[in-house]
Short mmCIF file of C-alpha atoms in Angstrom, two decimals:
data_model
loop_
_atom_site.label_atom_id
_atom_site.label_comp_id
_atom_site.label_asym_id
_atom_site.label_seq_id
_atom_site.Cartn_x
_atom_site.Cartn_y
_atom_site.Cartn_z
CA UNK L 856 103.45 -14.36 19.97
CA UNK L 857 102.56 -18.56 20.38
CA UNK L 858 99.54 -18.98 22.38
CA UNK L 859 99.56 -22.03 24.86
CA UNK L 860 96.00 -21.86 25.37
CA UNK L 861 94.10 -25.16 26.65
CA UNK L 862 90.58 -25.79 24.66
CA UNK L 863 88.05 -25.28 27.88
CA UNK L 864 86.50 -28.39 29.07
CA UNK L 865 84.41 -29.39 31.88
CA UNK L 866 86.70 -29.97 34.98
CA UNK L 867 85.73 -32.95 37.04
CA UNK L 868 86.71 -33.58 40.62
CA UNK L 869 88.01 -37.09 40.84
CA UNK L 870 91.26 -39.05 39.96
CA UNK L 871 90.63 -39.21 36.31
CA UNK L 872 89.46 -35.63 36.19
CA UNK L 873 93.00 -34.54 37.62
CA UNK L 874 94.69 -37.03 35.23
CA UNK L 875 92.74 -35.56 32.27
CA UNK L 876 94.09 -32.08 33.69
CA UNK L 877 97.53 -32.99 33.88
CA UNK L 878 97.42 -34.81 30.62
CA UNK L 879 96.28 -31.64 28.69
CA UNK L 880 99.59 -29.86 30.12
CA UNK L 881 102.27 -32.85 30.17
CA UNK L 882 100.79 -35.15 27.32
CA UNK L 883 102.75 -37.95 26.52
CA UNK L 884 105.46 -37.05 28.88
CA UNK L 885 103.27 -38.15 31.93
CA UNK L 886 102.49 -41.62 30.31
CA UNK L 887 106.17 -41.84 29.88
CA UNK L 888 106.62 -41.28 33.66
CA UNK L 889 104.31 -44.07 34.64
CA UNK L 890 106.11 -46.67 32.15
CA UNK L 891 109.49 -45.79 34.17
CA UNK L 892 107.48 -46.45 37.17
CA UNK L 893 106.15 -49.79 36.03
CA UNK L 894 109.55 -51.08 34.87
CA UNK L 895 110.89 -50.15 38.36
CA UNK L 896 108.50 -51.98 40.35
CA UNK L 897 108.58 -54.96 37.40
CA UNK L 898 112.52 -55.13 37.80
CA UNK L 899 112.19 -55.24 41.72
CA UNK L 900 109.16 -57.82 41.48
CA UNK L 901 111.32 -60.27 39.44
CA UNK L 902 114.08 -59.79 41.91
CA UNK L 903 111.59 -60.72 44.76
CA UNK L 904 110.46 -63.61 42.75
CA UNK L 905 114.24 -64.70 42.39
CA UNK L 906 114.68 -64.63 46.20
CA UNK L 907 112.49 -67.87 46.35
CA UNK L 908 114.92 -70.36 44.35
CA UNK L 909 117.67 -68.52 45.94
CA UNK L 910 116.35 -69.68 49.34
CA UNK L 911 115.85 -73.23 48.19
CA UNK L 912 119.44 -73.41 46.50
CA UNK L 913 120.68 -72.39 49.70
CA UNK L 914 118.69 -75.09 51.53
CA UNK L 915 119.52 -77.85 49.12
CA UNK L 916 122.23 -80.21 49.55
CA UNK L 917 123.54 -79.82 46.05
CA UNK L 918 123.09 -76.11 46.21
CA UNK L 919 120.91 -76.00 43.23
CA UNK L 920 117.06 -74.77 42.89
CA UNK L 921 113.96 -75.48 41.30
CA UNK L 922 110.50 -73.90 41.15
CA UNK L 923 109.00 -75.38 44.02
CA UNK L 924 108.30 -72.12 45.81
CA UNK L 925 107.31 -70.16 42.58
CA UNK L 926 103.58 -71.39 41.92
CA UNK L 927 102.43 -70.04 38.73
CA UNK L 928 105.48 -67.72 38.37
CA UNK L 929 107.85 -70.62 37.17
CA UNK L 930 108.08 -68.63 33.97
CA UNK L 931 110.75 -66.54 35.69
CA UNK L 932 113.18 -69.50 35.84
CA UNK L 933 112.04 -70.93 33.07
CA UNK L 934 113.57 -68.10 31.24
CA UNK L 935 116.92 -68.55 32.99
CA UNK L 936 116.94 -71.99 32.00
CA UNK L 937 116.34 -71.37 28.24
CA UNK L 938 119.37 -68.86 28.04
CA UNK L 939 121.08 -71.69 29.91
CA UNK L 940 121.55 -70.04 33.09
CA UNK L 941 122.13 -72.47 36.09
CA UNK L 942 119.93 -72.20 38.89
CA UNK L 943 122.86 -72.31 41.75
CA UNK L 944 123.70 -69.97 44.40
CA UNK L 945 126.30 -67.80 43.20
CA UNK L 946 124.84 -67.64 39.95
CA UNK L 947 121.48 -66.26 41.35
CA UNK L 948 123.33 -63.79 43.35
CA UNK L 949 124.68 -62.27 40.57
CA UNK L 950 121.43 -62.39 38.63
CA UNK L 951 119.89 -60.40 41.84
CA UNK L 952 122.65 -57.79 41.86
CA UNK L 953 122.14 -56.92 37.92
CA UNK L 954 118.28 -56.90 38.54
CA UNK L 955 118.81 -54.17 41.33
CA UNK L 956 121.53 -52.46 39.56
CA UNK L 957 119.12 -52.39 36.48
CA UNK L 958 116.52 -51.06 39.22
CA UNK L 959 118.76 -48.45 40.44
CA UNK L 960 119.27 -46.87 37.01
CA UNK L 961 115.74 -46.96 36.15
CA UNK L 962 114.86 -45.36 39.44
CA UNK L 963 117.63 -42.33 38.58
CA UNK L 964 115.98 -41.93 35.28
CA UNK L 965 112.42 -41.92 36.60
CA UNK L 966 113.30 -39.26 39.63
CA UNK L 967 115.25 -37.09 37.37
CA UNK L 968 112.66 -37.34 34.54
CA UNK L 969 109.72 -36.72 37.32
CA UNK L 970 111.43 -33.33 38.46
CA UNK L 971 112.04 -32.14 35.01
CA UNK L 972 108.37 -32.91 34.24
CA UNK L 973 107.23 -30.94 37.27
CA UNK L 974 109.44 -27.87 36.38
CA UNK L 975 107.85 -28.04 32.73
CA UNK L 976 104.16 -28.45 33.80
CA UNK L 977 104.27 -25.78 36.54
CA UNK L 978 106.17 -23.28 33.75
CA UNK L 979 103.93 -24.16 31.15
CA UNK L 980 100.51 -23.66 33.46
CA UNK L 981 101.97 -20.01 34.25
CA UNK L 982 102.70 -19.55 30.62
CA UNK L 983 99.10 -20.11 29.73
CA UNK L 984 97.72 -18.06 32.41
CA UNK L 985 99.86 -15.11 31.47
CA UNK L 986 98.80 -15.76 27.75
CA UNK L 987 94.98 -15.85 28.78
CA UNK L 988 95.33 -12.83 30.72
CA UNK L 989 96.94 -11.14 27.65
CA UNK L 990 94.46 -12.56 25.08
CA UNK L 991 91.51 -11.56 27.43
CA UNK L 992 89.06 -9.08 25.94
CA UNK L 993 88.55 -5.66 27.92
CA UNK L 994 85.06 -6.34 28.32
CA UNK L 995 85.94 -10.34 29.62
CA UNK L 996 88.30 -8.43 31.98
CA UNK L 997 85.74 -6.14 33.34
CA UNK L 998 83.51 -9.56 34.35
CA UNK L 999 86.37 -11.43 36.23
CA UNK L 1000 87.13 -10.52 40.04
CA UNK L 1001 90.52 -8.77 40.49
CA UNK L 1002 91.14 -10.54 43.72
CA UNK L 1003 90.59 -13.87 42.30
CA UNK L 1004 92.74 -13.45 39.44
CA UNK L 1005 95.73 -12.39 41.49
CA UNK L 1006 94.98 -15.25 44.36
CA UNK L 1007 94.91 -17.80 41.51
CA UNK L 1008 97.90 -16.54 39.85
CA UNK L 1009 100.19 -16.29 42.92
CA UNK L 1010 98.34 -18.18 45.83
CA UNK L 1011 96.72 -21.19 43.99
CA UNK L 1012 99.51 -21.63 41.50
CA UNK L 1013 101.92 -22.34 44.47
CA UNK L 1014 99.47 -24.61 45.76
CA UNK L 1015 99.24 -26.26 42.29
CA UNK L 1016 103.09 -26.39 41.99
CA UNK L 1017 103.45 -28.18 45.24
CA UNK L 1018 100.62 -30.43 44.40
CA UNK L 1019 101.55 -31.58 40.98
CA UNK L 1020 104.43 -33.31 42.42
CA UNK L 1021 102.31 -34.94 44.94
CA UNK L 1022 100.12 -36.26 42.12
CA UNK L 1023 102.94 -37.64 40.33
CA UNK L 1024 103.85 -39.47 43.19
CA UNK L 1025 100.25 -40.66 43.71
CA UNK L 1026 100.34 -42.02 40.02
CA UNK L 1027 103.86 -43.35 40.71
CA UNK L 1028 102.52 -45.23 43.66
CA UNK L 1029 99.26 -46.54 41.86
CA UNK L 1030 101.27 -48.02 39.21
CA UNK L 1031 103.75 -49.74 41.48
CA UNK L 1032 101.10 -50.91 43.45
CA UNK L 1033 99.17 -52.15 40.53
CA UNK L 1034 102.55 -54.00 39.27
CA UNK L 1035 103.03 -56.08 42.39
CA UNK L 1036 99.46 -56.98 42.83
CA UNK L 1037 99.54 -58.35 39.22
CA UNK L 1038 102.79 -60.28 40.23
CA UNK L 1039 101.01 -61.34 43.43
CA UNK L 1040 97.73 -62.53 41.25
CA UNK L 1041 100.11 -64.63 39.05
CA UNK L 1042 101.88 -66.16 41.91
CA UNK L 1043 98.38 -67.16 43.78
CA UNK L 1044 94.98 -65.88 42.48
CA UNK L 1045 93.01 -67.28 45.32
CA UNK L 1046 94.95 -65.27 47.98
CA UNK L 1047 95.39 -62.45 45.98
CA UNK L 1048 91.74 -62.23 45.30
CA UNK L 1049 91.30 -62.33 49.19
CA UNK L 1050 93.75 -59.06 49.45
CA UNK L 1051 92.09 -57.52 46.45
CA UNK L 1052 88.72 -57.70 48.62
CA UNK L 1053 90.64 -56.29 51.48
CA UNK L 1054 92.13 -53.45 49.67
CA UNK L 1055 88.66 -52.70 48.25
CA UNK L 1056 87.13 -52.50 51.54
CA UNK L 1057 89.72 -50.18 53.19
CA UNK L 1058 89.11 -47.90 49.92
CA UNK L 1059 85.38 -47.60 50.87
CA UNK L 1060 86.44 -46.68 54.38
CA UNK L 1061 88.86 -43.97 53.15
CA UNK L 1062 86.59 -42.45 50.44
CA UNK L 1063 84.22 -40.61 52.83
CA UNK L 1064 86.97 -39.12 54.45
CA UNK L 1065 88.77 -38.16 51.42
CA UNK L 1066 85.73 -36.59 49.87
CA UNK L 1067 85.16 -34.41 53.03
CA UNK L 1068 89.04 -33.18 52.66
CA UNK L 1069 88.50 -32.42 49.05
CA UNK L 1070 85.78 -30.17 49.76
CA UNK L 1071 87.18 -28.41 52.38
CA UNK L 1072 90.12 -27.95 49.92
CA UNK L 1073 87.82 -26.22 47.43
CA UNK L 1074 86.27 -24.37 50.01
CA UNK L 1075 89.41 -22.95 51.39
CA UNK L 1076 90.32 -21.94 47.65
CA UNK L 1077 87.08 -19.58 47.52
CA UNK L 1078 87.81 -18.45 51.07
CA UNK L 1079 91.20 -17.23 49.87
CA UNK L 1080 89.81 -15.58 46.68
CA UNK L 1081 87.44 -13.50 48.95
CA UNK L 1082 90.12 -12.52 51.28
CA UNK L 1083 92.65 -11.41 48.53
CA UNK L 1084 89.66 -9.47 46.95
CA UNK L 1085 89.00 -7.50 50.01
CA UNK L 1086 92.75 -6.82 50.50
CA UNK L 1087 92.96 -5.47 47.16
CA UNK L 1088 90.11 -3.34 47.80
CA UNK L 1089 92.04 -2.04 51.15
CA UNK L 1090 94.76 -1.34 49.39
CA UNK L 1091 92.90 0.55 46.33
CA UNK L 1092 90.63 2.54 48.62
CA UNK L 1093 93.12 2.69 51.28
CA UNK L 1094 93.12 6.80 51.40
CA UNK L 1095 88.86 6.54 51.51
CA UNK L 1096 88.90 3.88 54.54
CA UNK L 1097 91.39 6.12 56.34
CA UNK L 1098 89.82 9.30 56.19
CA UNK L 1099 86.34 8.28 56.64
CA UNK L 1100 87.12 5.94 59.75
CA UNK L 1101 85.69 2.82 58.06
CA UNK L 1102 88.84 0.73 58.25
CA UNK L 1103 87.96 -0.81 61.27
CA UNK L 1104 84.40 -2.00 59.99
CA UNK L 1105 86.30 -3.15 56.90
CA UNK L 1106 89.01 -4.90 58.66
CA UNK L 1107 85.94 -7.00 60.32
CA UNK L 1108 85.30 -8.29 56.99
CA UNK L 1109 89.23 -9.19 56.43
CA UNK L 1110 88.98 -10.93 59.89
CA UNK L 1111 86.03 -13.09 59.07
CA UNK L 1112 87.76 -14.24 55.82
CA UNK L 1113 90.82 -15.31 57.75
CA UNK L 1114 88.84 -16.91 60.53
CA UNK L 1115 86.98 -19.14 57.92
CA UNK L 1116 90.15 -20.13 56.08
CA UNK L 1117 91.95 -21.20 59.24
CA UNK L 1118 88.79 -23.01 60.35
CA UNK L 1119 88.84 -25.24 57.00
CA UNK L 1120 92.49 -25.77 57.69
CA UNK L 1121 91.84 -27.08 61.25
CA UNK L 1122 89.05 -29.24 59.79
CA UNK L 1123 91.49 -30.74 57.04
CA UNK L 1124 94.05 -31.38 59.98
CA UNK L 1125 91.44 -33.44 61.89
CA UNK L 1126 90.65 -35.34 59.10
CA UNK L 1127 94.51 -36.23 58.27
CA UNK L 1128 94.77 -37.07 61.84
CA UNK L 1129 92.02 -39.73 62.07
CA UNK L 1130 93.50 -41.38 58.84
CA UNK L 1131 96.86 -41.43 59.85
CA UNK L 1132 96.18 -42.95 62.98
CA UNK L 1133 94.06 -45.37 61.61
CA UNK L 1134 96.04 -46.41 58.33
CA UNK L 1135 98.62 -49.02 59.70
CA UNK L 1136 96.23 -50.84 62.05
CA UNK L 1137 93.51 -51.23 59.66
CA UNK L 1138 95.88 -52.66 56.92
CA UNK L 1139 97.53 -54.92 59.16
CA UNK L 1140 94.17 -56.21 60.31
CA UNK L 1141 93.06 -56.82 56.66
CA UNK L 1142 96.29 -58.91 55.94
CA UNK L 1143 95.70 -60.61 59.03
CA UNK L 1144 92.20 -61.74 58.38
CA UNK L 1145 92.92 -62.47 54.74
CA UNK L 1146 95.95 -65.09 56.00
CA UNK L 1147 93.30 -66.38 58.60
CA UNK L 1148 90.91 -67.21 55.99
CA UNK L 1149 93.13 -68.51 53.31
CA UNK L 1150 95.15 -71.00 55.79
CA UNK L 1151 91.98 -72.19 57.91
CA UNK L 1152 88.97 -71.92 55.37
CA UNK L 1153 90.81 -72.35 51.82
CA UNK L 1154 93.21 -75.11 53.27
CA UNK L 1155 96.28 -73.98 51.61
CA UNK L 1156 99.73 -73.99 53.76
CA UNK L 1157 101.87 -71.03 54.12
CA UNK L 1158 104.50 -72.23 51.89
CA UNK L 1159 101.88 -71.78 48.87
CA UNK L 1160 101.26 -68.16 49.77
CA UNK L 1161 104.72 -67.46 50.90
CA UNK L 1162 105.83 -65.80 47.68
CA UNK L 1163 102.09 -64.01 47.22
CA UNK L 1164 102.61 -62.73 50.62
CA UNK L 1165 106.23 -61.39 49.93
CA UNK L 1166 105.06 -59.52 46.80
CA UNK L 1167 101.89 -58.18 48.76
CA UNK L 1168 104.24 -56.80 51.56
CA UNK L 1169 106.19 -54.94 48.79
CA UNK L 1170 102.58 -53.61 47.59
CA UNK L 1171 101.64 -52.71 50.98
CA UNK L 1172 104.19 -50.31 51.42
CA UNK L 1173 102.83 -48.62 48.08
CA UNK L 1174 99.29 -48.67 49.42
CA UNK L 1175 100.13 -46.85 52.64
CA UNK L 1176 102.19 -44.37 50.36
CA UNK L 1177 99.25 -44.11 48.13
CA UNK L 1178 97.00 -43.28 50.75
CA UNK L 1179 99.25 -41.05 52.27
CA UNK L 1180 100.01 -38.99 48.90
CA UNK L 1181 96.43 -39.08 47.82
CA UNK L 1182 95.37 -37.27 51.31
CA UNK L 1183 97.93 -34.96 50.66
CA UNK L 1184 96.90 -34.07 47.31
CA UNK L 1185 93.39 -33.70 48.55
CA UNK L 1186 94.03 -31.28 50.97
CA UNK L 1187 95.49 -28.89 48.00
CA UNK L 1188 92.89 -30.02 45.03
CA UNK L 1189 91.24 -26.79 45.29
CA UNK L 1190 93.93 -25.55 43.59
CA UNK L 1191 93.75 -27.56 40.71
CA UNK L 1192 90.02 -26.92 40.37
CA UNK L 1193 90.62 -23.08 40.77
CA UNK L 1194 93.38 -22.73 38.15
CA UNK L 1195 91.22 -25.00 35.59
CA UNK L 1196 88.09 -22.66 36.16
CA UNK L 1197 89.92 -19.51 35.73
CA UNK L 1198 91.54 -20.72 32.46
CA UNK L 1199 88.21 -21.54 31.04
CA UNK L 1200 86.55 -18.64 32.21
CA UNK L 1201 89.26 -16.47 30.81
CA UNK L 1202 89.21 -18.73 27.37
CA UNK L 1203 85.68 -18.04 26.96
CA UNK L 1204 86.50 -14.26 27.08
CA UNK L 1205 89.21 -14.16 24.71
CA UNK L 1206 89.76 -11.26 22.25
CA UNK L 1207 89.67 -12.26 18.47
CA UNK L 1208 93.15 -11.95 16.73
CA UNK L 1209 92.70 -11.78 12.95
CA UNK L 1210 95.90 -12.19 11.11
CA UNK L 1211 95.81 -8.93 8.96
CA UNK L 1212 97.96 -6.08 10.35
CA UNK L 1213 97.22 -2.36 10.53
CA UNK L 1214 99.12 -0.24 8.17
CA UNK L 1215 98.66 2.93 9.78
CA UNK L 1216 95.83 5.69 9.66
CA UNK L 1217 95.71 7.30 6.27
CA UNK L 1218 92.51 9.35 6.19
CA UNK L 1219 89.89 8.95 9.31
CA UNK L 1220 88.27 7.28 11.78
CA UNK L 1221 84.34 6.92 11.50
CA UNK L 1222 81.82 5.66 14.02
CA UNK L 1223 78.76 4.70 12.41
CA UNK L 1224 75.25 4.65 14.30
CA UNK L 1225 76.91 2.79 17.34
CA UNK L 1226 75.19 1.51 20.44
CA UNK L 1227 77.09 0.56 23.76
CA UNK L 1228 75.48 -0.71 27.11
CA UNK L 1229 76.93 -2.18 30.13
CA UNK L 1230 74.42 -4.54 31.07
CA UNK L 1231 71.21 -3.32 31.04
CA UNK L 1232 72.59 0.58 31.38
CA UNK L 1233 72.79 2.08 27.95
CA UNK L 1234 75.67 4.32 27.73
CA UNK L 1235 76.19 5.19 23.79
CA UNK L 1236 72.85 5.42 21.71
CA UNK L 1237 72.87 5.81 18.03
CA UNK L 1238 76.54 7.80 17.91
CA UNK L 1239 78.03 8.61 14.73
CA UNK L 1240 81.42 10.66 14.68
CA UNK L 1241 84.12 11.13 11.91
CA UNK L 1242 87.47 12.29 13.12
CA UNK L 1243 89.97 13.20 10.19
CA UNK L 1244 93.55 12.42 10.41
CA UNK L 1245 95.75 14.96 12.27
CA UNK L 1246 92.63 16.30 13.79
CA UNK L 1247 92.38 17.71 17.22
CA UNK L 1248 88.99 16.98 19.11
CA UNK L 1249 87.63 17.24 22.72
CA UNK L 1250 84.76 15.17 24.28
CA UNK L 1251 83.14 17.15 26.60
CA UNK L 1252 80.07 15.83 28.98
CA UNK L 1253 78.94 15.55 32.39
CA UNK L 1254 79.97 12.39 34.21
CA UNK L 1255 78.65 9.01 32.90
CA UNK L 1256 77.78 10.58 29.59
CA UNK L 1257 79.88 8.38 27.83
CA UNK L 1258 83.12 10.02 27.14
CA UNK L 1259 85.58 7.19 28.62
CA UNK L 1260 83.52 4.40 26.89
CA UNK L 1261 83.86 6.45 23.47
CA UNK L 1262 87.58 6.78 23.59
CA UNK L 1263 87.89 3.06 24.89
CA UNK L 1264 86.14 2.27 21.76
CA UNK L 1265 88.36 4.53 19.51
CA UNK L 1266 91.31 2.80 20.84
CA UNK L 1267 90.05 -0.87 20.30
CA UNK L 1268 89.37 -1.83 23.80
CA UNK L 1269 85.75 -2.43 23.39
CA UNK L 1270 83.50 -3.06 20.22
CA UNK L 1271 80.15 -1.44 19.76
CA UNK L 1272 76.94 -3.72 20.53
CA UNK L 1273 75.52 -2.36 17.32
CA UNK L 1274 76.79 -0.02 14.49
CA UNK L 1275 80.16 -0.11 13.56
CA UNK L 1276 83.56 1.56 13.67
CA UNK L 1277 85.57 2.08 10.41
CA UNK L 1278 89.26 2.99 9.82
CA UNK L 1279 89.88 4.29 6.46
CA UNK L 1280 86.67 2.67 5.51
CA UNK L 1281 87.46 -0.79 6.72
CA UNK L 1282 85.87 -2.25 9.82
CA UNK L 1283 88.28 -2.06 12.98
CA UNK L 1284 87.76 -5.83 13.70
CA UNK L 1285 89.49 -6.57 10.55
CA UNK L 1286 92.59 -5.82 11.77
CA UNK L 1287 94.85 -7.58 14.56
CA UNK L 1288 93.87 -5.57 17.63
CA UNK L 1289 97.66 -5.39 18.93
CA UNK L 1290 98.74 -4.01 15.62
CA UNK L 1291 96.09 -1.51 15.69
CA UNK L 1292 96.83 -0.42 19.30
CA UNK L 1293 100.38 -0.26 18.78
CA UNK L 1294 99.86 2.66 16.29
CA UNK L 1295 97.48 4.65 19.04
CA UNK L 1296 99.04 6.89 21.81
CA UNK L 1297 96.97 6.44 24.87
CA UNK L 1298 97.10 8.56 28.33
CA UNK L 1299 94.10 7.18 30.93
CA UNK L 1300 92.91 9.45 33.33
CA UNK L 1301 94.62 7.55 36.37
CA UNK L 1302 98.33 7.78 36.33
CA UNK L 1303 100.16 4.61 35.43
CA UNK L 1304 103.71 4.05 37.26
CA UNK L 1305 105.13 0.66 37.34
CA UNK L 1306 107.42 -0.58 40.08
CA UNK L 1307 110.50 -0.07 38.25
CA UNK L 1308 113.16 2.28 37.28
CA UNK L 1309 112.24 5.85 35.47
CA UNK L 1310 113.86 4.85 32.21
CA UNK L 1311 111.62 1.42 32.25
CA UNK L 1312 108.67 3.19 32.95
CA UNK L 1313 109.23 6.02 29.85
CA UNK L 1314 110.68 3.31 27.25
CA UNK L 1315 108.57 0.46 28.47
CA UNK L 1316 111.60 -1.80 29.06
CA UNK L 1317 113.38 -0.92 25.83
CA UNK L 1318 117.17 -2.01 25.67
CA UNK L 1319 119.42 0.58 26.98
CA UNK L 1320 121.52 1.16 23.68
CA UNK L 1321 123.08 4.40 23.19
CA UNK L 1322 120.17 5.68 20.70
CA UNK L 1323 117.44 5.04 23.36
CA UNK L 1324 119.26 6.48 26.29
CA UNK L 1325 119.58 9.72 23.96
CA UNK L 1326 115.84 9.55 23.29
CA UNK L 1327 115.17 9.18 27.03
CA UNK L 1328 117.26 11.96 28.30
CA UNK L 1329 115.65 14.28 25.66
CA UNK L 1330 112.23 13.40 26.78
CA UNK L 1331 113.00 13.99 30.42
CA UNK L 1332 114.66 17.30 29.47
CA UNK L 1333 111.56 18.15 27.56
CA UNK L 1334 108.89 17.58 30.08
CA UNK L 1335 111.26 18.82 33.21
#
């Protein structure tokens, strides 16, 4: 089976850390999506630039325009002149219409591509998680909290699936904001620098709140894992908790986990209320201060900054969107950290998978001076055992003597700490573990019944062909 494992890497809870995580999954598709965003904003920006000569042409006596209002962006009209396009009202209207039709086509392509990218991303992460779980060694599985696994695979993946779309919107808004700001800078760099300074000020104001939201999101993921772990234990030990009368006491722990999660949710909602209420007034205040400084202290008139102001107004919309999307993303950023963390943990506990296929047992299994321990507790000490093919043996001993551990070793679930297990004289780890286990019949102490039909439980989801149905009926008749 093809493996879709990510190389375990350190996860960083910042914009570039999130970007690297997404890039590791989506690859160059993520870059292509951002390029489409840049093309959309550039075509829109050029269209806004052309509004200036259009207004000039409408106000002139001869209906023709120059580059008086374009400042340093006169290159746009220079290109039109190079191709002998007259700067007249009717012609400029058609050029504007063509530009915005192009923008609409690009927007359709970008939105469609981003939707496909989001679905691909979610599907690929889920496939990777399943592959990691399938390739996990049994010993590694015993070290991982079952509640954490379930919560990450279900709850956190649902949060991540929704949040990755928000992250794409964050990246889209950032690219479009950058494009408009660059155009504004090209039109009037002094005015644009003042706007950059104001935008930087708003960033530092929001930075502390965003960091608090991110920390609350990570804490909420941890709280959800605790609750799921407790819930799994409650279901698994239901009979004991009910019969012993300890369910109410155990229920207190469940209530405490729920209370902590809801407390973190309320805290994030309070942070969101603060930022939403001050976002627009703060932005308008910064723009007003920048315009006042530019006109009264630098001494340039409003005409000279009109185009920059128009472009910055466009950028302002994306700045507000960026802040809104980023805050929404941070509210669920803990999901990305939880998924990345469990991927890395399971990645370090993967089972070795050599390519050599196991041909089947020919003569005997042998354990040679085997030692095994769980942590500091020794379970098997200097065990040597030979089991000939077709022999029937029984392992007898008191509870905790190591019978199950020995059986798990013979099945290939665990490997000895010292000594070796030989199959027909060949070390068992030489073979691919799945090909070896496929030749082993294994019936555990506890019953294993999947939530499916009797046919699928007995045949393990074989195709319902006539031959399989006949074998199924024979098995049922034999055991009934």
